[in-house]
Structure formats: C-alpha cells, structure tokens
C-alpha cells in the first residue's frame, strides 16, 4: 500500500514518574508538567489520535506504576492507549490490556527476549505490540540504548528492528535521545532509515518544537505518526490546531 494515502496520526507522549507527568531533555532533568488524568481528558477533547504513556522512573521499573493510572485514564479517553516501561512478562502485558491498554510498548526486554514478543503477538495480535527503540547518533551511524537510555546495546539499528518485526512487532516507536526535549525538529535521516526497512507503521518521537517540524517530518519521510511532548506541554499548542495547520498541506488525518 502506498504510504502517501495512509491517514497520519498526532500522538501526545506522556512520561510517567511517581504518578505525575514529566518532560525530559535528552532523557535527563525530568520536569513536572502535570497530572496524567487531567491532561489525557484535555487531549481527548483536542482530537489526539492516540496517547502513549511511558514509565520513565529509573528507580521503579515495575509496570504496576502504569496500572495505577490506566483505569482512570481509560475512563476519560476515547482513543487508543499505549502503555510501556519495564514490561518483561506476558502476565504484565495481560494485566495492562485487561485494564484498558490497547497496545503495550516493549523496549529493553526486546533485546534479549524475542520469545516475549512472540507470545504477546500470538495472544493479542501484532496490532497490540509496539517496539520502543531509543537511539543516539554517533558520527554517521546510530547506537541503541535500553533502560531509560542508560545502557548501550551492541546490535545494529536495522538488525534489531528486523529481528523484532519477525518476532511479531506490529508498530515501531523510534525515539531520538539527542532530539528529546530540544524542540529543534525531528531527525529525518533516522526516520527515513527506519521507514526504509520497516514493513510495519513507524511513529517517531523526539524534536517537535513547532507545527512546521511536524509538516517537515510528514512531507519528507514515510512516517505514519508523530509523537509530541514538549510541543504540547510548553506553549499554546494542541493536536486540533496542529491538524488544522497541517491539513493546509494536504496531510490526511484520522480525526479532523
């Protein structure tokens, strides 16, 4: 299918720590930006296509942190919800999905436990499994990191992505650590490199600072969705206004 005719998605990304929402810069210096239930209701009213919640607490990786907010969020939102952070077992995945998650995101565990990916996709379908990939640029190449950006993995970008797709991943969330919170635009080279090898939808995170940044990424890459944090946290911006702006350039959305 031609990627150009696929409806695009604007996806607020919400970082959880201790029951609150935070925003980081290059995965460091978390800054409190509000309450997950209130912000989720606002995003629902503003026509966000989906929401992504990630537990970024480096000291508490227990997915129970996600469960503590998922039911409240599900009560005020009417859109797909993705939850990730610290997931390492099928039982944890089941608890999240049975309590309101539409998708789960697995990052660190995917490097060493492809069997988990296979189990999740077999039980819930590939559409319920998102692979999170945190990336830093090193010269002309990229390095992959797990454990909230603290541990570097030796596997190459393409090998990791293709191996995980073969194991049942149905979507990718590619996050540029270098661009996180900097608000200077997405890493289009990274996005196009991933889109060039992926047969599943690609969502990109890290770098949105203006609606023009969204336009450049949608028009000049094969990305299917863009995840935004700082753009909506700092400034008078929201998904509805973003879509109104981007629709002027012929970019199609699921909700307008």
PDB file of C-alpha atoms in Angstrom:
ATOM      1  CA  UNK A   1       0.000   0.000   0.000  1.00  0.00           C
ATOM      2  CA  UNK A   2       1.215   3.483  -0.856  1.00  0.00           C
ATOM      3  CA  UNK A   3       2.256   5.187   2.362  1.00  0.00           C
ATOM      4  CA  UNK A   4       1.088   8.521   0.926  1.00  0.00           C
ATOM      5  CA  UNK A   5      -2.599   7.566   1.223  1.00  0.00           C
ATOM      6  CA  UNK A   6      -2.389   6.276   4.793  1.00  0.00           C
ATOM      7  CA  UNK A   7      -4.005   8.573   7.357  1.00  0.00           C
ATOM      8  CA  UNK A   8      -1.429  10.180   9.641  1.00  0.00           C
ATOM      9  CA  UNK A   9      -1.563  10.375  13.438  1.00  0.00           C
ATOM     10  CA  UNK A  10      -0.691  13.020  16.023  1.00  0.00           C
ATOM     11  CA  UNK A  11       0.162  11.264  19.296  1.00  0.00           C
ATOM     12  CA  UNK A  12       0.899  13.074  22.566  1.00  0.00           C
ATOM     13  CA  UNK A  13       3.531  11.154  24.522  1.00  0.00           C
ATOM     14  CA  UNK A  14       3.254  11.289  28.304  1.00  0.00           C
ATOM     15  CA  UNK A  15       6.129  10.378  30.600  1.00  0.00           C
ATOM     16  CA  UNK A  16       5.156   8.994  33.996  1.00  0.00           C
ATOM     17  CA  UNK A  17       7.090   9.158  37.236  1.00  0.00           C
ATOM     18  CA  UNK A  18       5.563   8.769  40.685  1.00  0.00           C
ATOM     19  CA  UNK A  19       2.030   9.213  39.370  1.00  0.00           C
ATOM     20  CA  UNK A  20       2.831  12.551  37.733  1.00  0.00           C
ATOM     21  CA  UNK A  21       3.738  13.620  34.215  1.00  0.00           C
ATOM     22  CA  UNK A  22       7.247  14.794  33.442  1.00  0.00           C
ATOM     23  CA  UNK A  23       9.183  16.123  30.471  1.00  0.00           C
ATOM     24  CA  UNK A  24      12.867  15.483  29.913  1.00  0.00           C
ATOM     25  CA  UNK A  25      15.676  16.902  27.793  1.00  0.00           C
ATOM     26  CA  UNK A  26      17.779  14.170  26.199  1.00  0.00           C
ATOM     27  CA  UNK A  27      16.307  11.769  28.776  1.00  0.00           C
ATOM     28  CA  UNK A  28      17.653  13.843  31.708  1.00  0.00           C
ATOM     29  CA  UNK A  29      16.379  16.512  34.116  1.00  0.00           C
ATOM     30  CA  UNK A  30      12.713  15.491  34.397  1.00  0.00           C
ATOM     31  CA  UNK A  31      10.405  18.470  34.895  1.00  0.00           C
ATOM     32  CA  UNK A  32       6.906  18.088  36.340  1.00  0.00           C
ATOM     33  CA  UNK A  33       4.255  19.093  33.783  1.00  0.00           C
ATOM     34  CA  UNK A  34       1.011  17.906  35.318  1.00  0.00           C
ATOM     35  CA  UNK A  35      -1.399  15.096  36.123  1.00  0.00           C
ATOM     36  CA  UNK A  36      -1.972  12.215  33.665  1.00  0.00           C
ATOM     37  CA  UNK A  37      -5.749  12.017  34.009  1.00  0.00           C
ATOM     38  CA  UNK A  38      -6.380  15.728  33.543  1.00  0.00           C
ATOM     39  CA  UNK A  39      -4.029  16.026  30.568  1.00  0.00           C
ATOM     40  CA  UNK A  40      -5.497  12.901  28.956  1.00  0.00           C
ATOM     41  CA  UNK A  41      -9.014  14.353  29.128  1.00  0.00           C
ATOM     42  CA  UNK A  42      -7.739  17.547  27.517  1.00  0.00           C
ATOM     43  CA  UNK A  43      -6.000  15.625  24.726  1.00  0.00           C
ATOM     44  CA  UNK A  44      -9.141  13.582  24.119  1.00  0.00           C
ATOM     45  CA  UNK A  45     -11.144  16.792  23.704  1.00  0.00           C
ATOM     46  CA  UNK A  46      -8.454  18.161  21.358  1.00  0.00           C
ATOM     47  CA  UNK A  47      -8.761  15.247  18.895  1.00  0.00           C
ATOM     48  CA  UNK A  48      -5.473  13.493  19.585  1.00  0.00           C
ATOM     49  CA  UNK A  49      -5.401  10.232  17.621  1.00  0.00           C
ATOM     50  CA  UNK A  50      -3.763   8.184  20.374  1.00  0.00           C
ATOM     51  CA  UNK A  51      -1.900   8.571  23.663  1.00  0.00           C
ATOM     52  CA  UNK A  52       1.376   6.927  24.666  1.00  0.00           C
ATOM     53  CA  UNK A  53       2.323   6.567  28.341  1.00  0.00           C
ATOM     54  CA  UNK A  54       5.856   5.562  29.327  1.00  0.00           C
ATOM     55  CA  UNK A  55       7.157   4.928  32.828  1.00  0.00           C
ATOM     56  CA  UNK A  56      10.500   6.768  32.931  1.00  0.00           C
ATOM     57  CA  UNK A  57      11.221   6.230  36.629  1.00  0.00           C
ATOM     58  CA  UNK A  58      14.718   4.747  36.642  1.00  0.00           C
ATOM     59  CA  UNK A  59      14.342   3.560  40.229  1.00  0.00           C
ATOM     60  CA  UNK A  60      10.914   1.949  39.900  1.00  0.00           C
ATOM     61  CA  UNK A  61      10.530  -0.111  36.729  1.00  0.00           C
ATOM     62  CA  UNK A  62       7.542  -2.079  37.997  1.00  0.00           C
ATOM     63  CA  UNK A  63       4.709  -1.889  35.411  1.00  0.00           C
ATOM     64  CA  UNK A  64       2.311  -1.588  38.346  1.00  0.00           C
ATOM     65  CA  UNK A  65       3.098   2.122  38.044  1.00  0.00           C
ATOM     66  CA  UNK A  66       1.243   2.035  34.729  1.00  0.00           C
ATOM     67  CA  UNK A  67      -1.673   0.125  36.197  1.00  0.00           C
ATOM     68  CA  UNK A  68      -2.105   2.794  38.839  1.00  0.00           C
ATOM     69  CA  UNK A  69      -3.245   5.325  36.216  1.00  0.00           C
ATOM     70  CA  UNK A  70      -4.563   3.237  33.345  1.00  0.00           C
ATOM     71  CA  UNK A  71      -8.137   2.765  34.572  1.00  0.00           C
ATOM     72  CA  UNK A  72      -8.554   6.449  35.403  1.00  0.00           C
ATOM     73  CA  UNK A  73      -7.208   7.470  32.009  1.00  0.00           C
ATOM     74  CA  UNK A  74      -9.357   4.939  30.153  1.00  0.00           C
ATOM     75  CA  UNK A  75     -12.447   6.444  31.816  1.00  0.00           C
ATOM     76  CA  UNK A  76     -11.833   9.899  30.326  1.00  0.00           C
ATOM     77  CA  UNK A  77     -10.321   8.993  26.930  1.00  0.00           C
ATOM     78  CA  UNK A  78     -11.894   7.614  23.789  1.00  0.00           C
ATOM     79  CA  UNK A  79      -8.821   6.805  21.735  1.00  0.00           C
ATOM     80  CA  UNK A  80      -6.200   4.034  21.574  1.00  0.00           C
ATOM     81  CA  UNK A  81      -3.875   3.966  24.597  1.00  0.00           C
ATOM     82  CA  UNK A  82      -0.342   2.583  24.579  1.00  0.00           C
ATOM     83  CA  UNK A  83       1.498   1.826  27.818  1.00  0.00           C
ATOM     84  CA  UNK A  84       5.156   0.904  28.240  1.00  0.00           C
ATOM     85  CA  UNK A  85       8.088   0.934  30.614  1.00  0.00           C
ATOM     86  CA  UNK A  86       9.547  -2.016  32.499  1.00  0.00           C
ATOM     87  CA  UNK A  87       7.419  -4.691  30.827  1.00  0.00           C
ATOM     88  CA  UNK A  88       9.150  -8.068  30.956  1.00  0.00           C
ATOM     89  CA  UNK A  89       6.465 -10.787  31.186  1.00  0.00           C
ATOM     90  CA  UNK A  90       3.300 -11.867  29.414  1.00  0.00           C
ATOM     91  CA  UNK A  91       1.447 -11.577  32.720  1.00  0.00           C
ATOM     92  CA  UNK A  92       2.310  -7.896  32.919  1.00  0.00           C
ATOM     93  CA  UNK A  93       1.117  -7.383  29.358  1.00  0.00           C
ATOM     94  CA  UNK A  94      -2.153  -9.162  30.138  1.00  0.00           C
ATOM     95  CA  UNK A  95      -2.759  -7.013  33.201  1.00  0.00           C
ATOM     96  CA  UNK A  96      -2.316  -3.826  31.167  1.00  0.00           C
ATOM     97  CA  UNK A  97      -4.540  -4.897  28.296  1.00  0.00           C
ATOM     98  CA  UNK A  98      -7.232  -6.296  30.562  1.00  0.00           C
ATOM     99  CA  UNK A  99      -7.350  -2.988  32.433  1.00  0.00           C
ATOM    100  CA  UNK A 100      -7.665  -0.687  29.441  1.00  0.00           C
ATOM    101  CA  UNK A 101      -4.490  -0.600  27.323  1.00  0.00           C
ATOM    102  CA  UNK A 102      -4.985  -1.095  23.590  1.00  0.00           C
ATOM    103  CA  UNK A 103      -1.274  -1.579  22.960  1.00  0.00           C
ATOM    104  CA  UNK A 104       1.822  -2.299  25.004  1.00  0.00           C
ATOM    105  CA  UNK A 105       5.277  -0.963  24.244  1.00  0.00           C
ATOM    106  CA  UNK A 106       8.302  -3.153  24.912  1.00  0.00           C
ATOM    107  CA  UNK A 107      11.807  -1.726  24.720  1.00  0.00           C
ATOM    108  CA  UNK A 108      14.580  -3.150  26.918  1.00  0.00           C
ATOM    109  CA  UNK A 109      13.248  -6.703  27.070  1.00  0.00           C
ATOM    110  CA  UNK A 110      13.118  -6.929  23.277  1.00  0.00           C
ATOM    111  CA  UNK A 111      16.908  -7.117  23.043  1.00  0.00           C
ATOM    112  CA  UNK A 112      17.184 -10.418  24.867  1.00  0.00           C
ATOM    113  CA  UNK A 113      13.699 -11.920  24.959  1.00  0.00           C
ATOM    114  CA  UNK A 114      12.235 -12.301  21.484  1.00  0.00           C
ATOM    115  CA  UNK A 115      10.079 -15.106  22.887  1.00  0.00           C
ATOM    116  CA  UNK A 116       8.097 -12.497  24.832  1.00  0.00           C
ATOM    117  CA  UNK A 117       7.342 -10.615  21.632  1.00  0.00           C
ATOM    118  CA  UNK A 118       6.141 -13.812  20.014  1.00  0.00           C
ATOM    119  CA  UNK A 119       3.903 -14.630  22.980  1.00  0.00           C
ATOM    120  CA  UNK A 120       2.334 -11.172  23.068  1.00  0.00           C
ATOM    121  CA  UNK A 121       1.623 -11.033  19.336  1.00  0.00           C
ATOM    122  CA  UNK A 122       0.305 -14.598  19.355  1.00  0.00           C
ATOM    123  CA  UNK A 123      -2.121 -13.898  22.215  1.00  0.00           C
ATOM    124  CA  UNK A 124      -3.219 -10.342  21.426  1.00  0.00           C
ATOM    125  CA  UNK A 125      -2.271  -9.790  17.774  1.00  0.00           C
ATOM    126  CA  UNK A 126       0.548  -7.826  16.193  1.00  0.00           C
ATOM    127  CA  UNK A 127      -1.532  -4.627  16.350  1.00  0.00           C
ATOM    128  CA  UNK A 128      -1.216  -4.687  20.160  1.00  0.00           C
ATOM    129  CA  UNK A 129       2.598  -4.824  20.238  1.00  0.00           C
ATOM    130  CA  UNK A 130       4.793  -1.740  19.801  1.00  0.00           C
ATOM    131  CA  UNK A 131       8.590  -1.848  19.793  1.00  0.00           C
ATOM    132  CA  UNK A 132      10.248   1.115  21.503  1.00  0.00           C
ATOM    133  CA  UNK A 133      13.719   1.985  20.194  1.00  0.00           C
ATOM    134  CA  UNK A 134      15.801   4.711  21.862  1.00  0.00           C
ATOM    135  CA  UNK A 135      18.571   5.955  19.593  1.00  0.00           C
ATOM    136  CA  UNK A 136      21.620   8.216  19.787  1.00  0.00           C
ATOM    137  CA  UNK A 137      23.568   9.410  16.774  1.00  0.00           C
ATOM    138  CA  UNK A 138      27.265   8.513  16.746  1.00  0.00           C
ATOM    139  CA  UNK A 139      29.047  10.045  13.759  1.00  0.00           C
ATOM    140  CA  UNK A 140      27.369   8.713  10.625  1.00  0.00           C
ATOM    141  CA  UNK A 141      25.609   5.891  12.434  1.00  0.00           C
ATOM    142  CA  UNK A 142      23.263   5.282  15.351  1.00  0.00           C
ATOM    143  CA  UNK A 143      23.575   3.445  18.645  1.00  0.00           C
ATOM    144  CA  UNK A 144      20.698   1.832  20.518  1.00  0.00           C
ATOM    145  CA  UNK A 145      20.051   2.205  24.246  1.00  0.00           C
ATOM    146  CA  UNK A 146      17.827   0.497  26.784  1.00  0.00           C
ATOM    147  CA  UNK A 147      16.988   1.033  30.473  1.00  0.00           C
ATOM    148  CA  UNK A 148      15.790   4.626  30.007  1.00  0.00           C
ATOM    149  CA  UNK A 149      18.813   5.487  27.886  1.00  0.00           C
ATOM    150  CA  UNK A 150      21.417   4.252  30.364  1.00  0.00           C
ATOM    151  CA  UNK A 151      22.667   1.017  28.745  1.00  0.00           C
ATOM    152  CA  UNK A 152      24.036   0.814  25.210  1.00  0.00           C
ATOM    153  CA  UNK A 153      23.315  -2.254  23.100  1.00  0.00           C
ATOM    154  CA  UNK A 154      25.771  -3.555  20.512  1.00  0.00           C
ATOM    155  CA  UNK A 155      23.192  -4.671  17.936  1.00  0.00           C
ATOM    156  CA  UNK A 156      22.742  -2.531  14.839  1.00  0.00           C
ATOM    157  CA  UNK A 157      19.613  -0.484  14.168  1.00  0.00           C
ATOM    158  CA  UNK A 158      18.436  -2.481  11.161  1.00  0.00           C
ATOM    159  CA  UNK A 159      19.207  -5.882  12.645  1.00  0.00           C
ATOM    160  CA  UNK A 160      17.319  -5.106  15.842  1.00  0.00           C
ATOM    161  CA  UNK A 161      14.241  -3.735  14.090  1.00  0.00           C
ATOM    162  CA  UNK A 162      14.009  -6.520  11.530  1.00  0.00           C
ATOM    163  CA  UNK A 163      14.514  -9.186  14.198  1.00  0.00           C
ATOM    164  CA  UNK A 164      11.730  -7.747  16.326  1.00  0.00           C
ATOM    165  CA  UNK A 165       9.328  -7.394  13.414  1.00  0.00           C
ATOM    166  CA  UNK A 166       9.974 -11.035  12.559  1.00  0.00           C
ATOM    167  CA  UNK A 167       9.087 -11.875  16.175  1.00  0.00           C
ATOM    168  CA  UNK A 168       5.682 -10.233  15.963  1.00  0.00           C
ATOM    169  CA  UNK A 169       6.034  -6.473  16.492  1.00  0.00           C
ATOM    170  CA  UNK A 170       3.265  -4.562  14.730  1.00  0.00           C
ATOM    171  CA  UNK A 171       4.478  -0.964  15.138  1.00  0.00           C
ATOM    172  CA  UNK A 172       7.666   0.956  15.913  1.00  0.00           C
ATOM    173  CA  UNK A 173       8.176   3.982  18.156  1.00  0.00           C
ATOM    174  CA  UNK A 174      11.571   5.443  17.286  1.00  0.00           C
ATOM    175  CA  UNK A 175      12.789   7.962  19.849  1.00  0.00           C
ATOM    176  CA  UNK A 176      15.806  10.179  19.223  1.00  0.00           C
ATOM    177  CA  UNK A 177      17.550  10.745  22.550  1.00  0.00           C
ATOM    178  CA  UNK A 178      19.555  13.603  21.020  1.00  0.00           C
ATOM    179  CA  UNK A 179      16.382  15.440  19.983  1.00  0.00           C
ATOM    180  CA  UNK A 180      14.312  14.660  23.104  1.00  0.00           C
ATOM    181  CA  UNK A 181      13.007  17.919  24.580  1.00  0.00           C
ATOM    182  CA  UNK A 182      15.276  20.069  22.402  1.00  0.00           C
ATOM    183  CA  UNK A 183      12.389  21.230  20.161  1.00  0.00           C
ATOM    184  CA  UNK A 184      14.528  21.722  17.043  1.00  0.00           C
ATOM    185  CA  UNK A 185      12.886  19.255  14.700  1.00  0.00           C
ATOM    186  CA  UNK A 186      12.883  15.518  14.132  1.00  0.00           C
ATOM    187  CA  UNK A 187      15.873  13.517  12.935  1.00  0.00           C
ATOM    188  CA  UNK A 188      14.614  12.949   9.399  1.00  0.00           C
ATOM    189  CA  UNK A 189      17.628  10.865   8.428  1.00  0.00           C
ATOM    190  CA  UNK A 190      16.884   8.449  11.254  1.00  0.00           C
ATOM    191  CA  UNK A 191      13.176   8.329  10.443  1.00  0.00           C
ATOM    192  CA  UNK A 192      13.751   7.647   6.752  1.00  0.00           C
ATOM    193  CA  UNK A 193      16.333   4.999   7.529  1.00  0.00           C
ATOM    194  CA  UNK A 194      13.824   3.155   9.699  1.00  0.00           C
ATOM    195  CA  UNK A 195      10.893   3.646   7.318  1.00  0.00           C
ATOM    196  CA  UNK A 196      13.050   2.299   4.501  1.00  0.00           C
ATOM    197  CA  UNK A 197      13.335  -1.128   6.114  1.00  0.00           C
ATOM    198  CA  UNK A 198      10.093  -1.408   8.087  1.00  0.00           C
ATOM    199  CA  UNK A 199       7.002  -3.190   6.820  1.00  0.00           C
ATOM    200  CA  UNK A 200       5.034  -2.044   9.881  1.00  0.00           C
ATOM    201  CA  UNK A 201       3.914   1.520  10.756  1.00  0.00           C
ATOM    202  CA  UNK A 202       6.569   3.848  12.157  1.00  0.00           C
ATOM    203  CA  UNK A 203       5.926   6.526  14.786  1.00  0.00           C
ATOM    204  CA  UNK A 204       8.731   8.991  15.518  1.00  0.00           C
ATOM    205  CA  UNK A 205       9.419  10.880  18.754  1.00  0.00           C
ATOM    206  CA  UNK A 206      11.961  13.480  19.768  1.00  0.00           C
ATOM    207  CA  UNK A 207      12.262  17.013  18.442  1.00  0.00           C
ATOM    208  CA  UNK A 208       8.851  18.576  17.797  1.00  0.00           C
ATOM    209  CA  UNK A 209       9.054  22.280  18.558  1.00  0.00           C
ATOM    210  CA  UNK A 210       6.559  23.711  16.061  1.00  0.00           C
ATOM    211  CA  UNK A 211       3.870  22.694  13.602  1.00  0.00           C
ATOM    212  CA  UNK A 212       6.461  23.238  10.875  1.00  0.00           C
ATOM    213  CA  UNK A 213       8.552  20.444  12.398  1.00  0.00           C
ATOM    214  CA  UNK A 214       5.541  18.152  12.069  1.00  0.00           C
ATOM    215  CA  UNK A 215       4.993  19.246   8.483  1.00  0.00           C
ATOM    216  CA  UNK A 216       8.606  18.571   7.523  1.00  0.00           C
ATOM    217  CA  UNK A 217       8.518  15.089   9.025  1.00  0.00           C
ATOM    218  CA  UNK A 218       5.211  14.140   7.411  1.00  0.00           C
ATOM    219  CA  UNK A 219       6.092  15.529   3.992  1.00  0.00           C
ATOM    220  CA  UNK A 220       9.691  14.348   3.838  1.00  0.00           C
ATOM    221  CA  UNK A 221       9.575  10.892   5.354  1.00  0.00           C
ATOM    222  CA  UNK A 222       7.418   7.787   5.342  1.00  0.00           C
ATOM    223  CA  UNK A 223       6.476   8.191   8.992  1.00  0.00           C
ATOM    224  CA  UNK A 224       2.899   7.247   9.838  1.00  0.00           C
ATOM    225  CA  UNK A 225       2.635   9.017  13.189  1.00  0.00           C
ATOM    226  CA  UNK A 226       4.439  11.694  15.165  1.00  0.00           C
ATOM    227  CA  UNK A 227       4.681  11.623  18.945  1.00  0.00           C
ATOM    228  CA  UNK A 228       4.921  15.011  20.655  1.00  0.00           C
ATOM    229  CA  UNK A 229       5.716  16.012  24.218  1.00  0.00           C
ATOM    230  CA  UNK A 230       7.261  19.445  24.673  1.00  0.00           C
ATOM    231  CA  UNK A 231       5.290  20.916  21.770  1.00  0.00           C
ATOM    232  CA  UNK A 232       2.052  20.468  23.716  1.00  0.00           C
ATOM    233  CA  UNK A 233       3.486  20.914  27.221  1.00  0.00           C
ATOM    234  CA  UNK A 234       5.170  24.276  26.633  1.00  0.00           C
ATOM    235  CA  UNK A 235       3.172  26.744  24.585  1.00  0.00           C
ATOM    236  CA  UNK A 236      -0.313  27.360  23.267  1.00  0.00           C
ATOM    237  CA  UNK A 237      -0.327  24.307  21.006  1.00  0.00           C
ATOM    238  CA  UNK A 238      -2.610  21.298  20.792  1.00  0.00           C
ATOM    239  CA  UNK A 239      -3.414  18.394  18.419  1.00  0.00           C
ATOM    240  CA  UNK A 240      -6.502  20.091  16.965  1.00  0.00           C
ATOM    241  CA  UNK A 241      -4.575  23.198  15.958  1.00  0.00           C
ATOM    242  CA  UNK A 242      -1.711  21.084  14.643  1.00  0.00           C
ATOM    243  CA  UNK A 243      -4.056  19.164  12.353  1.00  0.00           C
ATOM    244  CA  UNK A 244      -5.737  22.350  11.137  1.00  0.00           C
ATOM    245  CA  UNK A 245      -2.331  23.724  10.163  1.00  0.00           C
ATOM    246  CA  UNK A 246      -1.088  20.517   8.560  1.00  0.00           C
ATOM    247  CA  UNK A 247      -4.294  19.917   6.603  1.00  0.00           C
ATOM    248  CA  UNK A 248      -3.414  23.007   4.578  1.00  0.00           C
ATOM    249  CA  UNK A 249      -0.558  20.965   3.094  1.00  0.00           C
ATOM    250  CA  UNK A 250      -2.705  18.011   2.109  1.00  0.00           C
ATOM    251  CA  UNK A 251      -1.684  15.806   5.029  1.00  0.00           C
ATOM    252  CA  UNK A 252      -4.598  13.469   5.843  1.00  0.00           C
ATOM    253  CA  UNK A 253      -5.610  12.582   9.409  1.00  0.00           C
ATOM    254  CA  UNK A 254      -7.928  10.085  11.025  1.00  0.00           C
ATOM    255  CA  UNK A 255      -9.600  12.778  13.130  1.00  0.00           C
ATOM    256  CA  UNK A 256     -10.145  16.352  11.935  1.00  0.00           C
TER     257      UNK A 256
END
